[in-house]
Short mmCIF file of C-alpha atoms and ligand atoms in Angstrom, two decimals:
data_model
loop_
_atom_site.label_atom_id
_atom_site.label_comp_id
_atom_site.label_asym_id
_atom_site.label_seq_id
_atom_site.Cartn_x
_atom_site.Cartn_y
_atom_site.Cartn_z
CA MET A 1 -9.22 -35.09 116.06
CA GLY A 2 -11.14 -35.04 119.35
CA LEU A 3 -9.70 -35.74 122.74
CA VAL A 4 -11.11 -38.21 125.20
CA TYR A 5 -13.97 -37.01 127.41
CA PRO A 6 -14.65 -37.33 130.26
CA LEU A 7 -11.04 -37.24 131.31
CA PRO A 8 -9.98 -40.21 133.41
CA SER A 9 -11.38 -39.68 136.88
CA PRO A 10 -8.93 -39.04 139.73
CA LYS A 11 -9.47 -42.65 140.78
CA MET A 12 -8.20 -43.96 137.47
CA ALA A 13 -5.34 -41.50 137.43
CA LYS A 14 -3.89 -43.00 140.61
CA SER A 15 -1.00 -45.42 140.40
CA ALA A 16 -1.60 -49.14 140.70
CA LYS A 17 0.15 -49.05 144.06
CA GLU A 18 -2.23 -46.43 145.40
CA ILE A 19 -5.22 -48.34 144.07
CA ASN A 20 -3.98 -51.50 145.78
CA LEU A 21 -3.52 -49.60 149.01
CA GLU A 22 -7.03 -48.21 148.76
CA ASN A 23 -8.32 -51.66 148.04
CA CYS A 24 -7.44 -52.72 151.54
CA LEU A 25 -9.72 -49.97 152.81
CA GLY A 26 -12.42 -49.46 150.19
CA LYS A 27 -14.92 -51.67 148.42
CA THR A 28 -14.57 -53.37 145.08
CA VAL A 29 -17.74 -53.37 142.97
CA LEU A 30 -18.51 -55.27 139.77
CA VAL A 31 -21.18 -53.78 137.50
CA ILE A 32 -22.72 -56.08 134.87
CA GLY A 33 -23.65 -54.59 131.48
CA GLY A 34 -22.17 -52.21 128.97
CA GLY A 35 -24.53 -49.43 127.91
CA GLY A 36 -25.39 -45.86 128.90
CA ARG A 37 -27.35 -47.21 131.86
CA GLU A 38 -24.29 -48.99 133.21
CA HIS A 39 -22.15 -45.90 132.57
CA ALA A 40 -24.55 -43.94 134.79
CA ILE A 41 -24.38 -46.67 137.47
CA VAL A 42 -20.57 -46.70 137.34
CA ASP A 43 -20.55 -42.90 137.49
CA ALA A 44 -22.80 -42.90 140.58
CA LEU A 45 -20.62 -45.55 142.25
CA SER A 46 -17.50 -43.54 141.48
CA ARG A 47 -18.95 -40.74 143.64
CA SER A 48 -19.09 -43.07 146.66
CA PRO A 49 -16.25 -42.48 149.12
CA GLN A 50 -16.50 -46.15 150.13
CA VAL A 51 -15.78 -47.53 146.68
CA SER A 52 -12.17 -47.76 145.61
CA LYS A 53 -12.34 -50.04 142.60
CA ILE A 54 -15.00 -50.60 139.97
CA TYR A 55 -15.05 -53.36 137.38
CA CYS A 56 -17.60 -53.42 134.58
CA ALA A 57 -18.39 -56.48 132.43
CA PRO A 58 -18.30 -56.04 129.52
CA GLY A 59 -18.33 -52.24 130.00
CA ASN A 60 -17.73 -49.92 127.08
CA ALA A 61 -15.12 -47.45 125.93
CA GLY A 62 -16.51 -44.55 127.98
CA ILE A 63 -17.01 -46.71 131.06
CA GLY A 64 -13.36 -47.70 130.67
CA LEU A 65 -12.40 -44.14 131.63
CA GLN A 66 -14.00 -44.58 135.06
CA ALA A 67 -13.77 -48.31 135.71
CA PHE A 68 -11.86 -51.39 134.59
CA ASN A 69 -13.64 -53.10 131.70
CA VAL A 70 -13.78 -56.89 131.96
CA PRO A 71 -14.19 -58.76 128.65
CA LEU A 72 -16.95 -61.12 129.78
CA LYS A 73 -20.49 -61.33 128.38
CA ASP A 74 -23.30 -60.21 130.68
CA THR A 75 -24.88 -63.66 130.44
CA ASP A 76 -21.65 -65.60 131.14
CA VAL A 77 -22.79 -66.33 134.67
CA GLU A 78 -20.08 -68.87 135.53
CA GLY A 79 -17.33 -66.68 134.08
CA LEU A 80 -18.59 -63.65 136.02
CA LEU A 81 -18.78 -65.66 139.25
CA ALA A 82 -15.20 -66.89 138.82
CA PHE A 83 -14.08 -63.32 138.10
CA ALA A 84 -15.84 -61.95 141.18
CA GLN A 85 -14.31 -64.64 143.38
CA GLU A 86 -10.79 -64.24 142.01
CA ASN A 87 -10.88 -60.44 142.26
CA GLU A 88 -12.39 -60.21 145.73
CA VAL A 89 -15.45 -58.32 144.58
CA ASP A 90 -17.46 -57.06 147.58
CA LEU A 91 -20.66 -56.33 145.68
CA THR A 92 -22.04 -57.00 142.20
CA VAL A 93 -24.69 -54.76 140.60
CA VAL A 94 -26.68 -56.12 137.65
CA GLY A 95 -27.85 -53.82 134.83
CA PRO A 96 -29.43 -55.94 132.06
CA GLU A 97 -32.48 -58.13 132.33
CA ALA A 98 -30.74 -60.84 130.29
CA SER A 99 -28.27 -61.41 133.14
CA LEU A 100 -31.11 -61.68 135.67
CA ALA A 101 -33.03 -64.04 133.40
CA ALA A 102 -29.85 -66.13 133.06
CA GLY A 103 -29.90 -66.65 136.84
CA ILE A 104 -26.86 -64.60 137.81
CA VAL A 105 -28.37 -63.63 141.17
CA ASP A 106 -29.22 -67.21 142.12
CA THR A 107 -25.72 -68.37 141.21
CA PHE A 108 -23.90 -65.58 143.08
CA ARG A 109 -26.09 -66.02 146.16
CA ALA A 110 -25.52 -69.78 146.19
CA ALA A 111 -21.80 -68.99 146.26
CA GLY A 112 -22.31 -66.52 149.13
CA LEU A 113 -21.55 -63.36 147.10
CA PRO A 114 -23.69 -60.22 147.66
CA ILE A 115 -25.44 -59.14 144.47
CA PHE A 116 -27.98 -56.40 143.64
CA GLY A 117 -30.69 -57.78 141.36
CA HIS A 118 -33.65 -60.13 141.36
CA THR A 119 -33.62 -63.91 141.26
CA GLN A 120 -34.40 -65.61 137.97
CA ALA A 121 -37.88 -66.56 139.24
CA ALA A 122 -38.73 -63.01 140.38
CA THR A 123 -37.57 -61.60 137.02
CA ALA A 124 -40.78 -63.12 135.60
CA ILE A 125 -42.43 -59.81 136.51
CA GLU A 126 -40.69 -58.50 133.38
CA SER A 127 -39.95 -61.58 131.29
CA SER A 128 -43.52 -62.93 131.29
CA LYS A 129 -46.33 -60.54 130.41
CA GLU A 130 -48.86 -63.15 131.50
CA PHE A 131 -47.24 -63.58 134.92
CA ALA A 132 -47.30 -59.79 135.41
CA LYS A 133 -50.94 -59.47 134.31
CA LYS A 134 -52.05 -62.36 136.58
CA LEU A 135 -50.20 -60.82 139.51
CA MET A 136 -51.87 -57.44 138.93
CA GLU A 137 -55.29 -59.06 138.62
CA LYS A 138 -54.86 -61.13 141.79
CA TYR A 139 -53.62 -58.22 143.92
CA GLY A 140 -55.82 -55.44 142.51
CA ILE A 141 -53.09 -53.43 140.80
CA PRO A 142 -54.64 -51.15 138.13
CA THR A 143 -53.88 -52.22 134.55
CA ALA A 144 -55.71 -52.72 131.22
CA ALA A 145 -58.25 -55.58 131.05
CA TYR A 146 -56.76 -58.62 129.30
CA ARG A 147 -57.04 -62.27 128.25
CA SER A 148 -54.24 -64.59 127.24
CA PHE A 149 -54.21 -67.26 124.56
CA SER A 150 -52.12 -70.03 123.06
CA ASP A 151 -54.70 -70.86 120.39
CA TYR A 152 -54.86 -68.68 117.28
CA GLU A 153 -58.60 -69.15 116.59
CA GLU A 154 -59.58 -68.38 120.18
CA ALA A 155 -57.41 -65.27 120.24
CA LEU A 156 -58.85 -64.07 116.95
CA SER A 157 -62.42 -64.64 118.08
CA TYR A 158 -61.78 -62.67 121.31
CA VAL A 159 -60.15 -59.77 119.44
CA SER A 160 -63.04 -59.65 116.92
CA GLY A 161 -65.44 -58.90 119.76
CA ARG A 162 -63.32 -56.10 121.28
CA PRO A 163 -62.91 -52.47 120.28
CA PHE A 164 -59.90 -51.37 118.19
CA PRO A 165 -57.09 -50.55 118.47
CA ALA A 166 -56.23 -53.78 120.30
CA VAL A 167 -52.93 -54.44 122.02
CA LEU A 168 -51.27 -57.81 121.35
CA LYS A 169 -48.25 -58.80 123.43
CA TYR A 170 -46.07 -61.84 122.95
CA ASP A 171 -45.52 -63.48 126.33
CA GLY A 172 -41.76 -63.74 126.47
CA LEU A 173 -38.60 -61.93 125.51
CA ALA A 174 -38.97 -60.49 122.03
CA ALA A 175 -36.19 -57.91 121.80
CA GLY A 176 -38.69 -55.06 122.14
CA LYS A 177 -40.69 -56.23 119.12
CA GLY A 178 -43.31 -58.30 120.89
CA VAL A 179 -46.00 -55.60 121.19
CA VAL A 180 -48.35 -54.85 118.30
CA ILE A 181 -51.05 -52.16 118.41
CA ALA A 182 -53.51 -53.50 115.84
CA GLN A 183 -55.73 -50.80 114.33
CA ASN A 184 -58.16 -53.24 112.75
CA LEU A 185 -59.02 -56.92 112.49
CA ASP A 186 -56.76 -57.45 109.52
CA GLU A 187 -53.70 -56.19 111.40
CA ALA A 188 -54.68 -58.26 114.44
CA ARG A 189 -55.02 -61.39 112.29
CA LYS A 190 -51.56 -60.89 110.81
CA ALA A 191 -49.92 -60.28 114.19
CA LEU A 192 -51.64 -63.25 115.84
CA ALA A 193 -50.68 -65.54 112.96
CA ASP A 194 -47.10 -64.34 113.28
CA MET A 195 -47.03 -65.01 117.03
CA LEU A 196 -49.25 -68.10 117.42
CA LEU A 197 -49.01 -69.94 114.07
CA ASP A 198 -45.52 -69.06 112.81
CA HIS A 199 -44.05 -68.72 116.32
CA SER A 200 -41.78 -65.90 115.15
CA PHE A 201 -40.62 -65.17 118.68
CA GLY A 202 -40.93 -68.69 120.12
CA GLU A 203 -43.56 -70.93 121.67
CA GLY A 204 -45.03 -68.33 124.06
CA ARG A 205 -48.65 -67.31 124.53
CA VAL A 206 -50.18 -63.97 123.57
CA VAL A 207 -51.74 -61.44 125.93
CA VAL A 208 -54.53 -59.37 124.35
CA GLU A 209 -55.32 -56.21 126.26
CA ASP A 210 -57.39 -53.05 125.99
CA PHE A 211 -55.79 -49.99 124.47
CA LEU A 212 -55.23 -47.22 127.01
CA ILE A 213 -54.74 -43.53 126.32
CA GLY A 214 -52.64 -40.99 128.18
CA PRO A 215 -49.07 -39.89 128.80
CA GLU A 216 -46.61 -42.64 129.77
CA PHE A 217 -43.95 -42.29 132.43
CA SER A 218 -41.42 -44.41 134.26
CA PHE A 219 -41.37 -44.91 138.01
CA LEU A 220 -38.23 -46.68 139.18
CA CYS A 221 -37.84 -47.85 142.78
CA PHE A 222 -35.16 -49.71 144.71
CA VAL A 223 -36.98 -52.68 146.22
CA ASP A 224 -35.95 -55.11 148.94
CA GLY A 225 -38.88 -57.38 149.80
CA GLU A 226 -41.61 -55.02 151.03
CA ARG A 227 -39.24 -52.05 151.38
CA VAL A 228 -39.70 -49.72 148.41
CA TYR A 229 -37.48 -46.63 147.95
CA PRO A 230 -38.79 -44.34 145.19
CA MET A 231 -36.63 -42.53 142.65
CA PRO A 232 -37.64 -39.36 140.75
CA LEU A 233 -40.14 -39.95 137.94
CA SER A 234 -38.89 -39.79 134.39
CA GLN A 235 -40.08 -40.05 130.81
CA ASP A 236 -38.49 -41.84 127.89
CA HIS A 237 -38.86 -40.90 124.18
CA LYS A 238 -39.18 -44.12 122.21
CA ARG A 239 -39.62 -42.87 118.65
CA ALA A 240 -36.62 -42.01 116.49
CA PHE A 241 -37.67 -38.57 115.23
CA ASP A 242 -39.10 -35.25 116.41
CA GLY A 243 -42.82 -35.11 117.08
CA ASP A 244 -42.73 -38.80 118.11
CA LYS A 245 -42.49 -39.91 114.51
CA GLY A 246 -40.54 -42.78 113.01
CA PRO A 247 -39.71 -46.24 114.27
CA ASN A 248 -39.44 -47.31 117.90
CA THR A 249 -35.94 -47.22 119.36
CA GLY A 250 -34.25 -48.13 122.62
CA GLY A 251 -34.96 -44.53 123.71
CA MET A 252 -33.80 -41.20 122.25
CA GLY A 253 -33.88 -39.07 125.38
CA ALA A 254 -35.39 -38.69 128.83
CA TYR A 255 -36.04 -36.13 131.54
CA THR A 256 -37.16 -35.81 135.15
CA GLY A 257 -39.56 -33.26 136.65
CA LEU A 258 -42.70 -34.27 134.76
CA PRO A 259 -45.16 -31.37 135.04
CA PHE A 260 -48.24 -33.47 134.24
CA ILE A 261 -47.78 -35.84 137.21
CA THR A 262 -48.93 -34.34 140.51
CA GLY A 263 -47.65 -35.21 143.97
CA GLU A 264 -50.95 -37.03 144.50
CA ASP A 265 -50.40 -39.07 141.34
CA LYS A 266 -46.95 -40.08 142.54
CA GLU A 267 -48.29 -41.03 145.96
CA PHE A 268 -51.00 -43.16 144.33
CA ALA A 269 -48.53 -44.88 142.02
CA TYR A 270 -46.14 -45.49 144.91
CA LYS A 271 -48.73 -47.00 147.25
CA GLU A 272 -51.20 -48.64 144.92
CA ILE A 273 -48.79 -49.87 142.28
CA LEU A 274 -45.13 -50.15 143.29
CA CYS A 275 -45.64 -51.06 146.99
CA LYS A 276 -48.53 -53.38 146.17
CA ALA A 277 -46.45 -55.16 143.54
CA ALA A 278 -43.54 -55.57 145.97
CA LYS A 279 -45.91 -57.01 148.61
CA ALA A 280 -47.53 -59.26 146.03
CA MET A 281 -44.15 -60.68 145.04
CA VAL A 282 -43.36 -61.42 148.70
CA ALA A 283 -46.75 -63.12 149.08
CA GLU A 284 -45.99 -65.22 146.00
CA GLY A 285 -42.69 -66.33 147.54
CA LEU A 286 -40.71 -64.32 144.96
CA PRO A 287 -39.38 -61.29 146.91
CA LEU A 288 -37.74 -58.58 144.81
CA SER A 289 -34.21 -57.39 145.55
CA GLY A 290 -33.23 -54.84 142.94
CA VAL A 291 -34.99 -52.23 140.83
CA LEU A 292 -38.68 -52.44 140.05
CA TYR A 293 -39.58 -50.22 137.09
CA GLY A 294 -43.21 -49.34 136.62
CA GLY A 295 -43.99 -48.37 133.03
CA LEU A 296 -47.15 -46.38 133.85
CA MET A 297 -49.79 -44.40 132.01
CA LYS A 298 -51.94 -41.55 133.34
CA THR A 299 -55.29 -42.41 131.78
CA PRO A 300 -58.57 -40.52 132.27
CA GLN A 301 -59.54 -43.42 134.59
CA GLY A 302 -56.40 -43.03 136.70
CA ILE A 303 -52.84 -44.31 136.64
CA LYS A 304 -52.42 -47.81 135.24
CA VAL A 305 -49.56 -50.20 134.60
CA ILE A 306 -48.46 -50.75 131.01
CA GLU A 307 -45.59 -53.02 132.01
CA PHE A 308 -43.18 -53.84 134.80
CA ASN A 309 -39.46 -54.16 134.26
CA ALA A 310 -37.12 -55.86 136.69
CA ARG A 311 -34.17 -53.49 136.18
CA PHE A 312 -33.09 -49.89 135.71
CA GLY A 313 -34.49 -48.31 132.53
CA ASP A 314 -32.31 -47.03 129.72
CA PRO A 315 -32.20 -44.02 129.09
CA GLU A 316 -34.10 -43.19 132.32
CA THR A 317 -31.19 -44.18 134.58
CA GLU A 318 -28.94 -41.60 132.92
CA VAL A 319 -31.26 -38.76 134.02
CA VAL A 320 -32.34 -40.19 137.40
CA LEU A 321 -29.05 -41.23 139.04
CA PRO A 322 -27.27 -37.86 138.61
CA LEU A 323 -29.88 -36.47 141.06
CA LEU A 324 -28.97 -38.95 143.81
CA GLU A 325 -27.24 -37.25 146.71
CA SER A 326 -27.02 -40.33 148.96
CA ASP A 327 -24.20 -42.83 148.64
CA ILE A 328 -25.42 -45.37 146.09
CA PHE A 329 -23.14 -48.05 147.49
CA ASP A 330 -25.18 -48.05 150.74
CA ILE A 331 -28.40 -48.56 148.78
CA PHE A 332 -27.06 -51.35 146.54
CA ASP A 333 -25.35 -53.07 149.46
CA GLY A 334 -28.37 -52.82 151.78
CA VAL A 335 -30.79 -54.17 149.18
CA ALA A 336 -28.36 -56.95 148.19
CA LYS A 337 -28.06 -58.02 151.84
CA GLY A 338 -31.73 -57.56 152.75
CA LEU A 339 -30.95 -54.79 155.27
CA PRO A 340 -32.92 -51.53 155.60
CA VAL A 341 -31.25 -48.46 154.09
CA LYS A 342 -31.74 -44.78 154.80
CA GLN A 343 -34.36 -43.15 152.57
CA PRO A 344 -32.34 -41.97 149.53
CA VAL A 345 -31.98 -38.18 149.22
CA TRP A 346 -32.46 -36.58 145.79
CA ALA A 347 -31.30 -33.16 144.61
CA ASP A 348 -33.81 -30.43 143.84
CA GLY A 349 -34.05 -29.42 140.22
CA VAL A 350 -34.43 -31.53 137.12
CA THR A 351 -32.31 -33.29 134.51
CA LEU A 352 -32.70 -33.72 130.79
CA GLY A 353 -30.74 -36.00 128.49
CA VAL A 354 -30.51 -36.34 124.72
CA VAL A 355 -29.25 -39.43 122.89
CA LEU A 356 -26.94 -39.01 119.89
CA ALA A 357 -27.45 -41.96 117.55
CA SER A 358 -25.85 -43.18 114.33
CA LYS A 359 -27.69 -42.11 111.18
CA GLY A 360 -29.90 -45.02 110.10
CA TYR A 361 -30.56 -46.26 113.66
CA PRO A 362 -32.72 -48.20 114.62
CA GLY A 363 -32.21 -49.71 111.15
CA SER A 364 -28.77 -50.44 109.74
CA TYR A 365 -26.00 -47.91 110.30
CA GLU A 366 -22.26 -47.51 109.85
CA LYS A 367 -19.69 -47.38 112.63
CA GLY A 368 -16.23 -45.87 113.08
CA TYR A 369 -16.92 -42.13 112.63
CA ASP A 370 -14.68 -39.75 114.53
CA ILE A 371 -16.40 -37.70 117.26
CA GLU A 372 -14.86 -34.32 118.02
CA GLY A 373 -15.37 -31.68 120.67
CA LEU A 374 -16.28 -33.94 123.60
CA GLU A 375 -13.59 -32.46 125.81
CA THR A 376 -15.28 -29.05 125.61
CA VAL A 377 -18.72 -30.27 126.68
CA ASP A 378 -19.84 -28.88 130.03
CA ALA A 379 -22.43 -31.58 130.77
CA GLN A 380 -22.48 -35.23 131.73
CA VAL A 381 -21.65 -37.46 128.77
CA TYR A 382 -22.60 -41.12 129.06
CA HIS A 383 -21.23 -43.50 126.48
CA MET A 384 -23.64 -45.99 124.93
CA GLY A 385 -21.79 -47.25 121.86
CA THR A 386 -18.33 -45.79 121.32
CA SER A 387 -14.80 -47.04 120.79
CA ILE A 388 -11.64 -45.21 121.74
CA ARG A 389 -8.40 -45.61 119.81
CA ASP A 390 -5.26 -43.58 120.50
CA GLY A 391 -7.25 -41.17 122.64
CA HIS A 392 -9.89 -40.55 119.96
CA VAL A 393 -13.55 -41.41 120.32
CA PHE A 394 -15.41 -43.11 117.45
CA THR A 395 -19.01 -44.18 116.91
CA ASN A 396 -19.43 -47.89 117.56
CA GLY A 397 -23.15 -48.59 117.96
CA GLY A 398 -26.71 -47.48 117.19
CA ARG A 399 -27.08 -45.25 120.20
CA VAL A 400 -23.69 -43.67 120.72
CA LEU A 401 -23.74 -41.02 123.48
CA MET A 402 -26.19 -39.44 125.86
CA VAL A 403 -25.63 -35.85 126.97
CA VAL A 404 -27.31 -34.99 130.28
CA SER A 405 -27.60 -31.68 132.03
CA GLY A 406 -29.25 -30.52 135.22
CA GLY A 407 -31.18 -27.28 135.56
CA LYS A 408 -33.41 -25.34 137.89
CA ASP A 409 -36.31 -26.21 135.60
CA LEU A 410 -36.82 -28.03 132.30
CA ALA A 411 -36.41 -24.96 130.11
CA ASP A 412 -33.05 -24.33 131.76
CA ALA A 413 -31.86 -27.96 131.48
CA ARG A 414 -33.05 -28.20 127.88
CA LYS A 415 -31.25 -25.02 126.87
CA LYS A 416 -28.02 -26.22 128.46
CA VAL A 417 -28.12 -29.68 126.89
CA TYR A 418 -28.71 -28.46 123.35
CA GLN A 419 -26.10 -25.74 123.76
CA GLU A 420 -23.53 -28.35 124.83
CA ILE A 421 -24.48 -30.80 122.07
CA GLU A 422 -23.63 -28.07 119.56
CA LYS A 423 -20.01 -28.48 120.63
CA ILE A 424 -19.92 -32.10 119.49
CA SER A 425 -19.24 -32.71 115.84
CA CYS A 426 -19.57 -35.97 114.00
CA GLU A 427 -20.83 -36.41 110.46
CA ASN A 428 -22.81 -39.57 111.19
CA LEU A 429 -24.81 -38.68 114.30
CA PHE A 430 -28.40 -37.43 114.65
CA TYR A 431 -30.53 -36.54 117.67
CA ARG A 432 -34.02 -35.37 118.55
CA LYS A 433 -34.43 -31.62 119.01
CA ASP A 434 -37.63 -31.87 121.04
CA ILE A 435 -36.83 -33.88 124.15
CA ALA A 436 -39.36 -33.07 126.92
CA HIS A 437 -41.77 -31.54 124.40
CA TRP A 438 -44.74 -32.90 126.40
CA ALA A 439 -43.65 -30.67 129.26
CA PHE A 440 -43.81 -27.57 127.05
CA GLU A 441 -47.12 -28.22 125.29
P1 AMP B 501 -44.56 -52.74 126.54
O1 AMP B 501 -43.46 -53.55 125.94
O2 AMP B 501 -45.58 -53.56 127.26
O3 AMP B 501 -44.06 -51.60 127.34
O4 AMP B 501 -45.29 -52.02 125.32
C1 AMP B 501 -44.56 -51.18 124.43
C2 AMP B 501 -45.34 -49.92 124.19
O5 AMP B 501 -46.62 -50.22 123.62
C3 AMP B 501 -45.65 -49.13 125.45
O6 AMP B 501 -44.60 -48.31 125.83
C4 AMP B 501 -46.86 -48.36 125.02
O7 AMP B 501 -46.50 -47.20 124.31
C5 AMP B 501 -47.58 -49.30 124.10
N1 AMP B 501 -48.60 -50.04 124.86
C6 AMP B 501 -48.45 -51.20 125.50
N2 AMP B 501 -49.59 -51.56 126.11
C7 AMP B 501 -50.51 -50.62 125.83
C8 AMP B 501 -51.88 -50.43 126.16
N3 AMP B 501 -52.55 -51.32 126.89
N4 AMP B 501 -52.49 -49.33 125.69
C9 AMP B 501 -51.82 -48.43 124.94
N5 AMP B 501 -50.54 -48.55 124.58
C10 AMP B 501 -49.87 -49.63 125.02
N1 LIG B 502 -36.70 -47.09 128.63
C1 LIG B 502 -37.31 -48.33 128.38
C2 LIG B 502 -36.67 -49.48 129.02
O1 LIG B 502 -35.64 -49.38 129.67
O2 LIG B 502 -37.21 -50.57 128.89
#
């Protein structure tokens, strides 16, 4: 049977008395969410010398080794507010978009509590595709040409006159299933009927946009109004199997240090996309105050926006935050309070992370398999879906663990990660063997 890894951090190993004593001096932070992304946020916060106590709601079994899990749902805004008030939380950091869309930031601010994350209205940059496309059009931010429709016949007639493949996006939250790349008119007809006649996802409109070609990458920035602090670029792997085959997932791995994006590309994306979007949101009266995530594509016509997200990406966060050398508490706190922060400092080198998922994921899968060998792994292990009973770790979700290693270059990081994964044994886990393959082709 495997032992628990990572071992409880020194902070958790301290007695309650010591923690209370520290509490008088240090900051108490509440992190909202319970996946690998939040584990990486908690881990970064635990490196801050200013932070003495971390709560995470709902957290997960691995997070519970570094923070105190709080059994509240990430959308239970009133419950979370009462918890933060009763437990003298100095700062709250929001992971999931669902919490932002539920208005957690508006509620905490109205109660005078500092919180890192966007208001419900500003979260529209992610939750409404049409809002994001209109914003980009109005402010000259490069993206695919589009039209939006609520009427099935009109949408179909527009698509018929456009080249294929065509991209159809439901305008609203659709649990990652709202985007269809239609290869021909028949597929487009089916998808439009599903979205606009059967209302499978709800009453929302549909955005129809041109199909772009090129490598995709993620550009996450901390944003406070017009102040935009860039993070290292990263790339997610959405398909379940090697060679980018199989169904779409929540992400099977990620890495930093993208060789196909030049310094000039990053500068362009920073100025012409991320900074412009932040300015545009201020001009619209919806200033951002959290993470803006540009889902970008390097097309032959230049870098364009595929989508914006209003939060940290998962699994990107797990490879980006380990590179942060600055104190993350200062960044979260400054952005939450609308105060300038020092430009974050990032380590040289790169990171690469591989997700271990339950066999069958993203379809149906079984839970409760014993995971052994974690205590011998010499790499960062973020928990995504585990449970711990009597000191043993078990699978408890679709994506279960993410193993992340740094390296001087990608070949080095990749070798280390796969070497360390070999030490983990579990009969019901699978993982991709080709993370960062684009960098090696
Ligand atoms: P989204 O939810 O908007 O990020 O779309 C999901 C995925 O669909 C993206 O990660 C892309 O791989 C693909 N996609 C979305 N829009 C386009 C587009 N205009 N051209 C090509 N692929 C796209
Ligand atoms: N990595 C994709 C996302 O966080 O939306």
